[in-house]
Amino acid sequence: MTTSSQSVRDALLDRAVQAQLHAYAPYSGFHVGAAILADNGEISAGCNVENVAYPLGQCAEATAIGNMVTGGGNSIKHIVIASPNDDFCYPCGGCRQKIKEFAGPDTVVELLNQKGKTRTVSVEELLPFAFTL
Ligand SMILES: [Zn+2]
């Protein structure tokens, strides 16, 4: 990894999986966890939180970003997103924009499947031609 030490990366992977265990997903059964290393060195995690009114549900990435901001973080150095199956769980379109809001040029987006396999992508790869002001 380019933005964090191996032990910090291990902690991020662990926190994403731990958050996944707390996902509230009674409607989809799709449990996702995310963990962020912020510019202030803090790790914030989040899980998806569904609602019976489906559009009100919140993705794990959004929960983690909200927790990062609440903890005083201003930007994402590294985010891990843990999938509940063998496929990588790429962020939805809305979350790509939310990640972009707090991303820097070197932000690492790492995807983790349930077998422990990872893939790293850049924010530019996830959201080319991003909307900005
Ligand atoms: Zn999302």
JSON list of C-alpha atoms and ligand atoms in Angstrom, two decimals:
[
{"chain": "A", "resi": 1, "resn": "MET", "atom": "CA", "xyz": [0.00, 0.00, 0.00]},
{"chain": "A", "resi": 2, "resn": "THR", "atom": "CA", "xyz": [1.11, 3.48, -0.72]},
{"chain": "A", "resi": 3, "resn": "THR", "atom": "CA", "xyz": [-0.77, 5.46, 1.89]},
{"chain": "A", "resi": 4, "resn": "SER", "atom": "CA", "xyz": [-0.63, 3.38, 5.03]},
{"chain": "A", "resi": 5, "resn": "SER", "atom": "CA", "xyz": [1.53, 0.88, 6.80]},
{"chain": "A", "resi": 6, "resn": "GLN", "atom": "CA", "xyz": [0.73, -2.81, 6.68]},
{"chain": "A", "resi": 7, "resn": "SER", "atom": "CA", "xyz": [-0.56, -2.79, 10.26]},
{"chain": "A", "resi": 8, "resn": "VAL", "atom": "CA", "xyz": [-2.91, 0.09, 9.52]},
{"chain": "A", "resi": 9, "resn": "ARG", "atom": "CA", "xyz": [-4.11, -1.72, 6.40]},
{"chain": "A", "resi": 10, "resn": "ASP", "atom": "CA", "xyz": [-4.72, -4.85, 8.45]},
{"chain": "A", "resi": 11, "resn": "ALA", "atom": "CA", "xyz": [-6.70, -2.78, 10.96]},
{"chain": "A", "resi": 12, "resn": "LEU", "atom": "CA", "xyz": [-8.79, -1.30, 8.15]},
{"chain": "A", "resi": 13, "resn": "LEU", "atom": "CA", "xyz": [-9.57, -4.73, 6.72]},
{"chain": "A", "resi": 14, "resn": "ASP", "atom": "CA", "xyz": [-10.52, -5.97, 10.17]},
{"chain": "A", "resi": 15, "resn": "ARG", "atom": "CA", "xyz": [-12.69, -2.96, 10.97]},
{"chain": "A", "resi": 16, "resn": "ALA", "atom": "CA", "xyz": [-14.54, -3.29, 7.65]},
{"chain": "A", "resi": 17, "resn": "VAL", "atom": "CA", "xyz": [-15.32, -6.93, 8.37]},
{"chain": "A", "resi": 18, "resn": "GLN", "atom": "CA", "xyz": [-16.35, -6.12, 11.95]},
{"chain": "A", "resi": 19, "resn": "ALA", "atom": "CA", "xyz": [-18.68, -3.38, 10.70]},
{"chain": "A", "resi": 20, "resn": "GLN", "atom": "CA", "xyz": [-20.15, -5.83, 8.21]},
{"chain": "A", "resi": 21, "resn": "LEU", "atom": "CA", "xyz": [-21.22, -8.05, 11.09]},
{"chain": "A", "resi": 22, "resn": "HIS", "atom": "CA", "xyz": [-23.43, -5.21, 12.36]},
{"chain": "A", "resi": 23, "resn": "ALA", "atom": "CA", "xyz": [-25.12, -4.44, 9.05]},
{"chain": "A", "resi": 24, "resn": "TYR", "atom": "CA", "xyz": [-28.86, -3.91, 9.30]},
{"chain": "A", "resi": 25, "resn": "ALA", "atom": "CA", "xyz": [-30.03, -5.54, 6.09]},
{"chain": "A", "resi": 26, "resn": "PRO", "atom": "CA", "xyz": [-33.27, -7.43, 6.79]},
{"chain": "A", "resi": 27, "resn": "TYR", "atom": "CA", "xyz": [-34.65, -6.70, 3.31]},
{"chain": "A", "resi": 28, "resn": "SER", "atom": "CA", "xyz": [-31.72, -7.44, 1.02]},
{"chain": "A", "resi": 29, "resn": "GLY", "atom": "CA", "xyz": [-29.71, -9.76, 3.24]},
{"chain": "A", "resi": 30, "resn": "PHE", "atom": "CA", "xyz": [-26.67, -8.04, 1.68]},
{"chain": "A", "resi": 31, "resn": "HIS", "atom": "CA", "xyz": [-24.30, -7.16, 4.52]},
{"chain": "A", "resi": 32, "resn": "VAL", "atom": "CA", "xyz": [-21.60, -4.62, 3.67]},
{"chain": "A", "resi": 33, "resn": "GLY", "atom": "CA", "xyz": [-18.93, -3.04, 5.87]},
{"chain": "A", "resi": 34, "resn": "ALA", "atom": "CA", "xyz": [-16.59, -0.16, 5.21]},
{"chain": "A", "resi": 35, "resn": "ALA", "atom": "CA", "xyz": [-13.65, 1.33, 7.09]},
{"chain": "A", "resi": 36, "resn": "ILE", "atom": "CA", "xyz": [-11.83, 4.58, 6.42]},
{"chain": "A", "resi": 37, "resn": "LEU", "atom": "CA", "xyz": [-8.40, 5.85, 7.39]},
{"chain": "A", "resi": 38, "resn": "ALA", "atom": "CA", "xyz": [-8.80, 9.62, 7.53]},
{"chain": "A", "resi": 39, "resn": "ASP", "atom": "CA", "xyz": [-6.24, 12.40, 7.26]},
{"chain": "A", "resi": 40, "resn": "ASN", "atom": "CA", "xyz": [-6.26, 12.74, 11.06]},
{"chain": "A", "resi": 41, "resn": "GLY", "atom": "CA", "xyz": [-5.10, 9.15, 11.48]},
{"chain": "A", "resi": 42, "resn": "GLU", "atom": "CA", "xyz": [-8.41, 7.94, 12.82]},
{"chain": "A", "resi": 43, "resn": "ILE", "atom": "CA", "xyz": [-10.21, 4.87, 11.52]},
{"chain": "A", "resi": 44, "resn": "SER", "atom": "CA", "xyz": [-13.98, 5.14, 11.10]},
{"chain": "A", "resi": 45, "resn": "ALA", "atom": "CA", "xyz": [-16.20, 2.25, 10.15]},
{"chain": "A", "resi": 46, "resn": "GLY", "atom": "CA", "xyz": [-19.75, 1.85, 8.92]},
{"chain": "A", "resi": 47, "resn": "CYS", "atom": "CA", "xyz": [-22.28, -0.70, 7.76]},
{"chain": "A", "resi": 48, "resn": "ASN", "atom": "CA", "xyz": [-25.33, -0.52, 5.55]},
{"chain": "A", "resi": 49, "resn": "VAL", "atom": "CA", "xyz": [-28.52, 0.45, 7.38]},
{"chain": "A", "resi": 50, "resn": "GLU", "atom": "CA", "xyz": [-31.69, -0.44, 5.50]},
{"chain": "A", "resi": 51, "resn": "ASN", "atom": "CA", "xyz": [-35.21, 0.83, 6.05]},
{"chain": "A", "resi": 52, "resn": "VAL", "atom": "CA", "xyz": [-38.64, -0.57, 5.28]},
{"chain": "A", "resi": 53, "resn": "ALA", "atom": "CA", "xyz": [-39.01, 2.50, 3.07]},
{"chain": "A", "resi": 54, "resn": "TYR", "atom": "CA", "xyz": [-36.24, 1.25, 0.77]},
{"chain": "A", "resi": 55, "resn": "PRO", "atom": "CA", "xyz": [-34.90, 4.58, -0.56]},
{"chain": "A", "resi": 56, "resn": "LEU", "atom": "CA", "xyz": [-34.12, 5.66, 3.01]},
{"chain": "A", "resi": 57, "resn": "GLY", "atom": "CA", "xyz": [-31.51, 2.94, 3.38]},
{"chain": "A", "resi": 58, "resn": "GLN", "atom": "CA", "xyz": [-27.91, 3.99, 3.74]},
{"chain": "A", "resi": 59, "resn": "CYS", "atom": "CA", "xyz": [-24.84, 2.31, 2.29]},
{"chain": "A", "resi": 60, "resn": "ALA", "atom": "CA", "xyz": [-21.87, 1.25, 4.42]},
{"chain": "A", "resi": 61, "resn": "GLU", "atom": "CA", "xyz": [-19.62, 3.78, 2.71]},
{"chain": "A", "resi": 62, "resn": "ALA", "atom": "CA", "xyz": [-22.01, 6.61, 3.57]},
{"chain": "A", "resi": 63, "resn": "THR", "atom": "CA", "xyz": [-22.18, 5.50, 7.20]},
{"chain": "A", "resi": 64, "resn": "ALA", "atom": "CA", "xyz": [-18.38, 5.34, 7.41]},
{"chain": "A", "resi": 65, "resn": "ILE", "atom": "CA", "xyz": [-17.99, 8.76, 5.80]},
{"chain": "A", "resi": 66, "resn": "GLY", "atom": "CA", "xyz": [-20.49, 10.25, 8.26]},
{"chain": "A", "resi": 67, "resn": "ASN", "atom": "CA", "xyz": [-18.59, 8.70, 11.14]},
{"chain": "A", "resi": 68, "resn": "MET", "atom": "CA", "xyz": [-15.30, 10.03, 9.74]},
{"chain": "A", "resi": 69, "resn": "VAL", "atom": "CA", "xyz": [-16.67, 13.55, 9.56]},
{"chain": "A", "resi": 70, "resn": "THR", "atom": "CA", "xyz": [-18.16, 13.25, 13.05]},
{"chain": "A", "resi": 71, "resn": "GLY", "atom": "CA", "xyz": [-14.73, 12.21, 14.33]},
{"chain": "A", "resi": 72, "resn": "GLY", "atom": "CA", "xyz": [-13.05, 15.25, 12.84]},
{"chain": "A", "resi": 73, "resn": "GLY", "atom": "CA", "xyz": [-11.66, 13.70, 9.67]},
{"chain": "A", "resi": 74, "resn": "ASN", "atom": "CA", "xyz": [-11.51, 15.88, 6.58]},
{"chain": "A", "resi": 75, "resn": "SER", "atom": "CA", "xyz": [-10.34, 13.51, 3.88]},
{"chain": "A", "resi": 76, "resn": "ILE", "atom": "CA", "xyz": [-10.10, 9.83, 3.03]},
{"chain": "A", "resi": 77, "resn": "LYS", "atom": "CA", "xyz": [-6.62, 8.36, 2.78]},
{"chain": "A", "resi": 78, "resn": "HIS", "atom": "CA", "xyz": [-7.76, 4.76, 2.41]},
{"chain": "A", "resi": 79, "resn": "ILE", "atom": "CA", "xyz": [-11.18, 3.11, 2.37]},
{"chain": "A", "resi": 80, "resn": "VAL", "atom": "CA", "xyz": [-11.87, -0.62, 2.51]},
{"chain": "A", "resi": 81, "resn": "ILE", "atom": "CA", "xyz": [-15.26, -1.99, 1.43]},
{"chain": "A", "resi": 82, "resn": "ALA", "atom": "CA", "xyz": [-16.04, -5.55, 2.55]},
{"chain": "A", "resi": 83, "resn": "SER", "atom": "CA", "xyz": [-18.34, -7.67, 0.39]},
{"chain": "A", "resi": 84, "resn": "PRO", "atom": "CA", "xyz": [-20.59, -10.43, 1.73]},
{"chain": "A", "resi": 85, "resn": "ASN", "atom": "CA", "xyz": [-19.77, -12.78, -1.14]},
{"chain": "A", "resi": 86, "resn": "ASP", "atom": "CA", "xyz": [-17.04, -13.81, -3.59]},
{"chain": "A", "resi": 87, "resn": "ASP", "atom": "CA", "xyz": [-17.55, -10.76, -5.79]},
{"chain": "A", "resi": 88, "resn": "PHE", "atom": "CA", "xyz": [-16.11, -7.39, -4.95]},
{"chain": "A", "resi": 89, "resn": "CYS", "atom": "CA", "xyz": [-18.70, -4.88, -3.80]},
{"chain": "A", "resi": 90, "resn": "TYR", "atom": "CA", "xyz": [-18.03, -1.77, -5.82]},
{"chain": "A", "resi": 91, "resn": "PRO", "atom": "CA", "xyz": [-19.56, 1.41, -4.41]},
{"chain": "A", "resi": 92, "resn": "CYS", "atom": "CA", "xyz": [-22.89, 2.47, -5.93]},
{"chain": "A", "resi": 93, "resn": "GLY", "atom": "CA", "xyz": [-22.99, 5.62, -8.01]},
{"chain": "A", "resi": 94, "resn": "GLY", "atom": "CA", "xyz": [-24.06, 7.79, -5.10]},
{"chain": "A", "resi": 95, "resn": "CYS", "atom": "CA", "xyz": [-21.28, 6.50, -2.87]},
{"chain": "A", "resi": 96, "resn": "ARG", "atom": "CA", "xyz": [-18.70, 7.06, -5.60]},
{"chain": "A", "resi": 97, "resn": "GLN", "atom": "CA", "xyz": [-19.66, 10.73, -5.52]},
{"chain": "A", "resi": 98, "resn": "LYS", "atom": "CA", "xyz": [-19.59, 10.74, -1.70]},
{"chain": "A", "resi": 99, "resn": "ILE", "atom": "CA", "xyz": [-16.12, 9.19, -1.68]},
{"chain": "A", "resi": 100, "resn": "LYS", "atom": "CA", "xyz": [-14.98, 11.71, -4.30]},
{"chain": "A", "resi": 101, "resn": "GLU", "atom": "CA", "xyz": [-16.13, 14.55, -2.04]},
{"chain": "A", "resi": 102, "resn": "PHE", "atom": "CA", "xyz": [-13.52, 13.55, 0.55]},
{"chain": "A", "resi": 103, "resn": "ALA", "atom": "CA", "xyz": [-10.88, 12.04, -1.71]},
{"chain": "A", "resi": 104, "resn": "GLY", "atom": "CA", "xyz": [-7.41, 13.33, -2.45]},
{"chain": "A", "resi": 105, "resn": "PRO", "atom": "CA", "xyz": [-5.22, 12.47, -5.42]},
{"chain": "A", "resi": 106, "resn": "ASP", "atom": "CA", "xyz": [-3.75, 9.47, -3.60]},
{"chain": "A", "resi": 107, "resn": "THR", "atom": "CA", "xyz": [-6.88, 8.07, -1.97]},
{"chain": "A", "resi": 108, "resn": "VAL", "atom": "CA", "xyz": [-6.83, 4.27, -1.99]},
{"chain": "A", "resi": 109, "resn": "VAL", "atom": "CA", "xyz": [-10.10, 2.38, -2.51]},
{"chain": "A", "resi": 110, "resn": "GLU", "atom": "CA", "xyz": [-9.67, -1.27, -1.59]},
{"chain": "A", "resi": 111, "resn": "LEU", "atom": "CA", "xyz": [-12.32, -3.91, -2.16]},
{"chain": "A", "resi": 112, "resn": "LEU", "atom": "CA", "xyz": [-12.38, -7.07, -0.03]},
{"chain": "A", "resi": 113, "resn": "ASN", "atom": "CA", "xyz": [-14.38, -10.20, -0.78]},
{"chain": "A", "resi": 114, "resn": "GLN", "atom": "CA", "xyz": [-15.44, -12.81, 1.75]},
{"chain": "A", "resi": 115, "resn": "LYS", "atom": "CA", "xyz": [-12.50, -15.04, 0.88]},
{"chain": "A", "resi": 116, "resn": "GLY", "atom": "CA", "xyz": [-10.04, -12.31, 1.82]},
{"chain": "A", "resi": 117, "resn": "LYS", "atom": "CA", "xyz": [-9.10, -11.42, -1.75]},
{"chain": "A", "resi": 118, "resn": "THR", "atom": "CA", "xyz": [-8.57, -7.71, -2.37]},
{"chain": "A", "resi": 119, "resn": "ARG", "atom": "CA", "xyz": [-8.50, -5.35, -5.32]},
{"chain": "A", "resi": 120, "resn": "THR", "atom": "CA", "xyz": [-7.35, -1.76, -5.21]},
{"chain": "A", "resi": 121, "resn": "VAL", "atom": "CA", "xyz": [-8.77, 0.91, -7.47]},
{"chain": "A", "resi": 122, "resn": "SER", "atom": "CA", "xyz": [-8.42, 4.67, -7.69]},
{"chain": "A", "resi": 123, "resn": "VAL", "atom": "CA", "xyz": [-11.22, 7.18, -7.26]},
{"chain": "A", "resi": 124, "resn": "GLU", "atom": "CA", "xyz": [-10.55, 8.27, -10.84]},
{"chain": "A", "resi": 125, "resn": "GLU", "atom": "CA", "xyz": [-11.21, 4.72, -12.03]},
{"chain": "A", "resi": 126, "resn": "LEU", "atom": "CA", "xyz": [-14.44, 4.56, -10.02]},
{"chain": "A", "resi": 127, "resn": "LEU", "atom": "CA", "xyz": [-15.73, 7.95, -11.06]},
{"chain": "A", "resi": 128, "resn": "PRO", "atom": "CA", "xyz": [-14.16, 9.39, -14.18]},
{"chain": "A", "resi": 129, "resn": "PHE", "atom": "CA", "xyz": [-15.40, 12.83, -15.21]},
{"chain": "A", "resi": 130, "resn": "ALA", "atom": "CA", "xyz": [-16.67, 13.39, -11.66]},
{"chain": "A", "resi": 131, "resn": "PHE", "atom": "CA", "xyz": [-18.99, 16.27, -10.96]},
{"chain": "A", "resi": 132, "resn": "THR", "atom": "CA", "xyz": [-17.17, 19.10, -9.21]},
{"chain": "A", "resi": 133, "resn": "LEU", "atom": "CA", "xyz": [-17.74, 22.84, -8.82]},
{"chain": "B", "resi": 1, "resn": "ZN", "atom": "ZN", "xyz": [-23.77, 3.36, -1.95]}
]
